[in-house]
C-alpha positions as a Markdown table, in Angstrom:
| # | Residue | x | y | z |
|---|---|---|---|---|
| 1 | Unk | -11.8 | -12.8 | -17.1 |
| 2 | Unk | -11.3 | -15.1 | -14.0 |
| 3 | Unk | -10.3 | -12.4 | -10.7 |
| 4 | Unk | -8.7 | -14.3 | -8.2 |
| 5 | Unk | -8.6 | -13.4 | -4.5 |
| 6 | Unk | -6.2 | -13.4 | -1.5 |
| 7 | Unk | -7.0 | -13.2 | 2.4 |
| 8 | Unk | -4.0 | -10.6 | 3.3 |
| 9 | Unk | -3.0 | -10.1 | 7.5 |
| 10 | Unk | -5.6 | -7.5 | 7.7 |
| 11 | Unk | -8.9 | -9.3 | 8.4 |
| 12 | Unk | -10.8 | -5.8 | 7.0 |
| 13 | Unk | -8.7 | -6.0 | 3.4 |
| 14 | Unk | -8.5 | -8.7 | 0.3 |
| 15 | Unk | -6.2 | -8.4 | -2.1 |
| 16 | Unk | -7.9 | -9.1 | -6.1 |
| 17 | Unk | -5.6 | -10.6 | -8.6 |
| 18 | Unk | -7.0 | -9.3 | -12.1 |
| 19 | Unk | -4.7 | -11.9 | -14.2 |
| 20 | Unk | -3.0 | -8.3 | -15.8 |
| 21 | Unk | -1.5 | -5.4 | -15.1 |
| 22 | Unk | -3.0 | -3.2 | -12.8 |
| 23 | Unk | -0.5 | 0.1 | -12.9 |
| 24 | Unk | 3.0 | -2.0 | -14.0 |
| 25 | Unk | 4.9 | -0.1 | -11.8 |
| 26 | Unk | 4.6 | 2.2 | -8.8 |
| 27 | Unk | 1.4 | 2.4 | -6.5 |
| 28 | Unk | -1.9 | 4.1 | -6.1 |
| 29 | Unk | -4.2 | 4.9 | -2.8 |
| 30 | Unk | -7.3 | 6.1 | -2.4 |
| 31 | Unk | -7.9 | 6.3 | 1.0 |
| 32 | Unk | -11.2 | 7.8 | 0.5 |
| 33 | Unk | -13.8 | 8.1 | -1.9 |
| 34 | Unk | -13.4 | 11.8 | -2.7 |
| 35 | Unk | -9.4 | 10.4 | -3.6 |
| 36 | Unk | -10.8 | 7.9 | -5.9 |
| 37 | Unk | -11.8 | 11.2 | -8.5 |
| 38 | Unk | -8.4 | 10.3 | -10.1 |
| 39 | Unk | -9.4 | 6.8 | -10.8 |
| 40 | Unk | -12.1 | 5.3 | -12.4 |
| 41 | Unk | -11.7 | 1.8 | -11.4 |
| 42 | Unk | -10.9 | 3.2 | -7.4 |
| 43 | Unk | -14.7 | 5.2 | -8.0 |
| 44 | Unk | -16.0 | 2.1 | -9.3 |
| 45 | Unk | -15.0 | 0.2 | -6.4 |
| 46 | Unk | -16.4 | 3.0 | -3.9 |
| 47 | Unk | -19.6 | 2.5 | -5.1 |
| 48 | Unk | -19.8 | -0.3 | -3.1 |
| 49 | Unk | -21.7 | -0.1 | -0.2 |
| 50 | Unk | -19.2 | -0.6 | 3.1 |
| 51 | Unk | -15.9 | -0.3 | 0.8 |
| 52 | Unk | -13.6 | 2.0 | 2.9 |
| 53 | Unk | -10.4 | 1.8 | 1.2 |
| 54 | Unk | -8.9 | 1.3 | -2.2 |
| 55 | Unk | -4.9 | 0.4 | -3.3 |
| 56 | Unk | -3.2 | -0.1 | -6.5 |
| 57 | Unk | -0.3 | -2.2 | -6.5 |
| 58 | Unk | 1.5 | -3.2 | -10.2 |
| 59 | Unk | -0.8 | -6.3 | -10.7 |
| 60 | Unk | -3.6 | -6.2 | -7.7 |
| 61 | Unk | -5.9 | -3.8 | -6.2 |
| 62 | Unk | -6.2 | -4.4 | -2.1 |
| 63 | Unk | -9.9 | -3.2 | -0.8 |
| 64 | Unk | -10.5 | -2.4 | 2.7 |
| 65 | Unk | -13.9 | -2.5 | 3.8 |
| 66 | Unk | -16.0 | -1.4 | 7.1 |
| 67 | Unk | -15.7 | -3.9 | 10.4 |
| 68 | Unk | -19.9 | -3.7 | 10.2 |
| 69 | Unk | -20.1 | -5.2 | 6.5 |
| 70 | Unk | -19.1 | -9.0 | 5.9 |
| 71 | Unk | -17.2 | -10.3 | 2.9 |
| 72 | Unk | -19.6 | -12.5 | 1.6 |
| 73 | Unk | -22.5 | -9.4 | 1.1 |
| 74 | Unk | -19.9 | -7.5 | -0.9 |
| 75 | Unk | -17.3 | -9.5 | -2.3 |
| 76 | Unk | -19.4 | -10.4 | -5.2 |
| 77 | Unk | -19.7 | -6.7 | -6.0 |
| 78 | Unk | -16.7 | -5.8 | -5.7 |
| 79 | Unk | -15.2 | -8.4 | -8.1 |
| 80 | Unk | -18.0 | -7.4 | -10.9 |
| 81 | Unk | -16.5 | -3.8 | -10.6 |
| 82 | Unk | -13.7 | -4.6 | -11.0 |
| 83 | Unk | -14.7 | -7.0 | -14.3 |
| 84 | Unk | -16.5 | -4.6 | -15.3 |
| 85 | Unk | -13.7 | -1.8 | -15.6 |
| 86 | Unk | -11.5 | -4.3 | -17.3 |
| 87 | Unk | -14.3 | -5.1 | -20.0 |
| 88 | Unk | -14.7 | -1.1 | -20.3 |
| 89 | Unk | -11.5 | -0.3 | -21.6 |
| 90 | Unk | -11.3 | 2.7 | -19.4 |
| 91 | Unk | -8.0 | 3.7 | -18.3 |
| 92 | Unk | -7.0 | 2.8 | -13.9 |
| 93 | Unk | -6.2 | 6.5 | -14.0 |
| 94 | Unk | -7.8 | 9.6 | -15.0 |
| 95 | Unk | -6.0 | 11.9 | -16.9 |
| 96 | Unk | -3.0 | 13.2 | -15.8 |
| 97 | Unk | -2.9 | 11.3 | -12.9 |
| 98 | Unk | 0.2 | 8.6 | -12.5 |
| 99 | Unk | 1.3 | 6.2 | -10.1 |
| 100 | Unk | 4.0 | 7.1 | -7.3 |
| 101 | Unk | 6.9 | 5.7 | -6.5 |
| 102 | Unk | 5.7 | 6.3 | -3.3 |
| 103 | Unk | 8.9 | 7.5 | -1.2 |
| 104 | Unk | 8.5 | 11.4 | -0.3 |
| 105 | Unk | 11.7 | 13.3 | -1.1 |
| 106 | Unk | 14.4 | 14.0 | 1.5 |
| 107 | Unk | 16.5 | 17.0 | 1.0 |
| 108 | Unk | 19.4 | 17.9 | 3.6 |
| 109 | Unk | 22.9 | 17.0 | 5.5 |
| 110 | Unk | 21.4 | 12.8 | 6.3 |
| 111 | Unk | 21.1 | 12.5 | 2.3 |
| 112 | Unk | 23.2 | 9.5 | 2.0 |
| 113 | Unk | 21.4 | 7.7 | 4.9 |
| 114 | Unk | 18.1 | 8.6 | 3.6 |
| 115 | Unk | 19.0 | 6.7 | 0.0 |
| 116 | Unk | 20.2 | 3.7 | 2.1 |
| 117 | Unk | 16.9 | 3.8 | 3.7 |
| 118 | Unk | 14.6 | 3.9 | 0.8 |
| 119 | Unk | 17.2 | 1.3 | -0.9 |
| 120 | Unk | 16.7 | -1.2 | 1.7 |
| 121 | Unk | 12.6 | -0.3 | 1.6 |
| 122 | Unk | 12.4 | -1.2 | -2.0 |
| 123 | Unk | 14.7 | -4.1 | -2.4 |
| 124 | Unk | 13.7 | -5.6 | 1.2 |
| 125 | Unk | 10.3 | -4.8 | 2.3 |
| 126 | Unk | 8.5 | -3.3 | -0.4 |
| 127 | Unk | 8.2 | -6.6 | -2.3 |
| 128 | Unk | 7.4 | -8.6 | 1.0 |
| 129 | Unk | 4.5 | -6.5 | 2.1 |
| 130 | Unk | 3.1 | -5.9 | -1.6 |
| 131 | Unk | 2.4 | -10.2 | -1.3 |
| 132 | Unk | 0.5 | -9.0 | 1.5 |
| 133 | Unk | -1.4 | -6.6 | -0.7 |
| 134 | Unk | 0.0 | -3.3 | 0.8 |
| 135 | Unk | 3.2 | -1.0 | 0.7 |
| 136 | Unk | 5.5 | 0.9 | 3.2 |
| 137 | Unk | 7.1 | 4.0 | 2.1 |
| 138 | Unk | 9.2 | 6.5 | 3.8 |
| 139 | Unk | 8.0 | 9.7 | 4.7 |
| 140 | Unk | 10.7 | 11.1 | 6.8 |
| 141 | Unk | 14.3 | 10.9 | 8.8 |
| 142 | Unk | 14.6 | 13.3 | 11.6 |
| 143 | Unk | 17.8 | 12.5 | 14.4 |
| 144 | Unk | 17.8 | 8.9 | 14.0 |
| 145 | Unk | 13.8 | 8.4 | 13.4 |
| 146 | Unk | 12.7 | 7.1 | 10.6 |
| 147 | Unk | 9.4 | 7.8 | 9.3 |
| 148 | Unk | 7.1 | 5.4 | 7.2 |
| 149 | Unk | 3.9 | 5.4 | 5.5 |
| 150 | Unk | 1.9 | 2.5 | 5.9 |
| 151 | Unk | -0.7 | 2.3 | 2.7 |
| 152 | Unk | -3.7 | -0.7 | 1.3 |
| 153 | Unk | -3.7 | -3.8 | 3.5 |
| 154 | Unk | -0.6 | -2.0 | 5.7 |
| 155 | Unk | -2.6 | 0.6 | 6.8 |
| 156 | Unk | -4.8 | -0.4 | 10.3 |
| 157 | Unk | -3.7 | -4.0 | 10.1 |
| 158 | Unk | -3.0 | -5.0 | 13.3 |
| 159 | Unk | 0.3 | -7.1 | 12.9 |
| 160 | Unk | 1.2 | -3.7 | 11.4 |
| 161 | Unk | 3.1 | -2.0 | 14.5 |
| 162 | Unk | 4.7 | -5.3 | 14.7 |
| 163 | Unk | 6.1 | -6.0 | 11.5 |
| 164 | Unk | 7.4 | -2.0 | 12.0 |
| 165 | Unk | 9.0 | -2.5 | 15.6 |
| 166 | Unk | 10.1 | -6.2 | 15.3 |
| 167 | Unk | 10.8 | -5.9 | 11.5 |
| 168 | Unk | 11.6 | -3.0 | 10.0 |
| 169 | Unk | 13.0 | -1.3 | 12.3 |
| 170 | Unk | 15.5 | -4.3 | 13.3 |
| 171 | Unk | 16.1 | -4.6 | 9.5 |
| 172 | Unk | 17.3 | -0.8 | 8.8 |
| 173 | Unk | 19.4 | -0.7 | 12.9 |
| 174 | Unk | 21.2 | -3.6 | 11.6 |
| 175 | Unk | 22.3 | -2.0 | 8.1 |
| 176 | Unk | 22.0 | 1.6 | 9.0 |
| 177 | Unk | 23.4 | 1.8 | 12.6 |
| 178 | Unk | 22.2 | 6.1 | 12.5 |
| 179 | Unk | 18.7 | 4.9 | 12.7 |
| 180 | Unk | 17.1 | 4.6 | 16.0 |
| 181 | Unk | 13.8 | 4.2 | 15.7 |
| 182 | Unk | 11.2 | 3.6 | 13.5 |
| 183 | Unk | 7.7 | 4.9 | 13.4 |
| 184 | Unk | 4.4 | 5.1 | 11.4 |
| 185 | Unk | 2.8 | 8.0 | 10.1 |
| 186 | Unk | -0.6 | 9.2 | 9.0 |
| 187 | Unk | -1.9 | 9.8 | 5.4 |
C-alpha cells in the first residue's frame, strides 16, 4: 500500500491519500480524541503523539497536528497508522456510526433560499475545498447571514476567513442577492 501525501493551505494539516476509498461519500470529523470513539482508524491516528485533529473526506483523511510538534517527527507515524488500519480490515467507522452529509437542517419561511445555499455549497465549494483536504458546511441562515462550518484542513487555517469573506461570501451575494453576510461558526 503506497499512502501519498499533500501540503494543504493550513501549515498545521496534511492531507493522506490512501489509493481507496476512505468513506465514498459524505464526511467525518473528529475534532478530538474523545470524538474519535466512533472511528477506529480516527483512534488510531490519535495515538499519535502531537495529532490534534482528524477528518474523513470520500478518499483522504486530513490530520491536524499541534504548532509545537514538526512533520518530520510524526509523519512517519501517522502514515503507519494509517497502513496499518487498511491491512486490519477494520471498518473507518464503528458500529452504527455513518458519515454526514454535513449540512445541518433548516426548517422555516427562508426554505427556498436555504436549499439555494447548500446547492451552491456542494456543487461550488464543497469540491474546491475538499482538494484542500477540508469541507464547509452550512450551519445556519438568520436575516441575510449565512452561517458555515469550517471542518479538517478548513478549520484554523489562516487563508480561512479569507476564502469565507472574499470567496464565499461574494460567490452566494452574487447568486443569492438575500444573503448579506457570511460567517464562520464553531464546532
Amino acid at each position: 500500500m503506497f499512502i501519498q501525501t499533500e501540503s494543504t493551505p493550513n501549515p498545521a494539516t496534511l492531507k493522506f491519500l490512501p489509493g481507496q476509498d476512505v468513506l465514498g461519500a459524505g464526511t467525518a470529523d473528529f475534532p478530538t480524541a474523545d470524538a474519535a470513539a466512533a472511528s477506529p482508524l480516527a483512534e488510531r491516528v490519535f495515538k499519535v503523539n502531537g495529532v490534534t485533529g482528524v477528518f474523513f473526506g470520500a478518499d483522504f483523511v486530513t490530520v491536524t497536528k499541534d504548532d509545537a510538534v514538526d512533520w518530520d517527527h510524526i509523519k512517519p507515524a501517522i502514515l503507519g497508522a494509517i497502513m496499518e488500519h487498511f491491512q486490519s480490515g477494520q471498518p473507518i467507522m464503528a458500529g452504527e456510526a455513518t458519515a454526514a452529509s454535513g449540512h445541518a437542517e433548516h426548517d422555516g419561511e427562508d426554505g427556498e433560499i436555504v436549499e439555494q445555499i447548500k446547492e451552491l455549497l456542494d456543487t461550488r465549494v464543497r469540491p474546491a475545498v475538499a482538494q484542500d483536504g477540508g469541507d464547509i458546511t452550512f450551519h445556519g441562515f438568520d436575516r441575510g447571514i449565512v452561517y458555515l462550518h469550517m471542518q479538517g484542513a478548513c478549520a484554523g487555517c489562516p487563508s480561512s476567513t479569507l476564502t469565507l469573506k472574499m470567496g464565499i461570501e461574494n460567490l452566494l451575494k452574487h447568486y443569492i442577492p438575500e444573503v448579506v453576510e457570511v460567517r464562520p461558526v464553531a464546532a
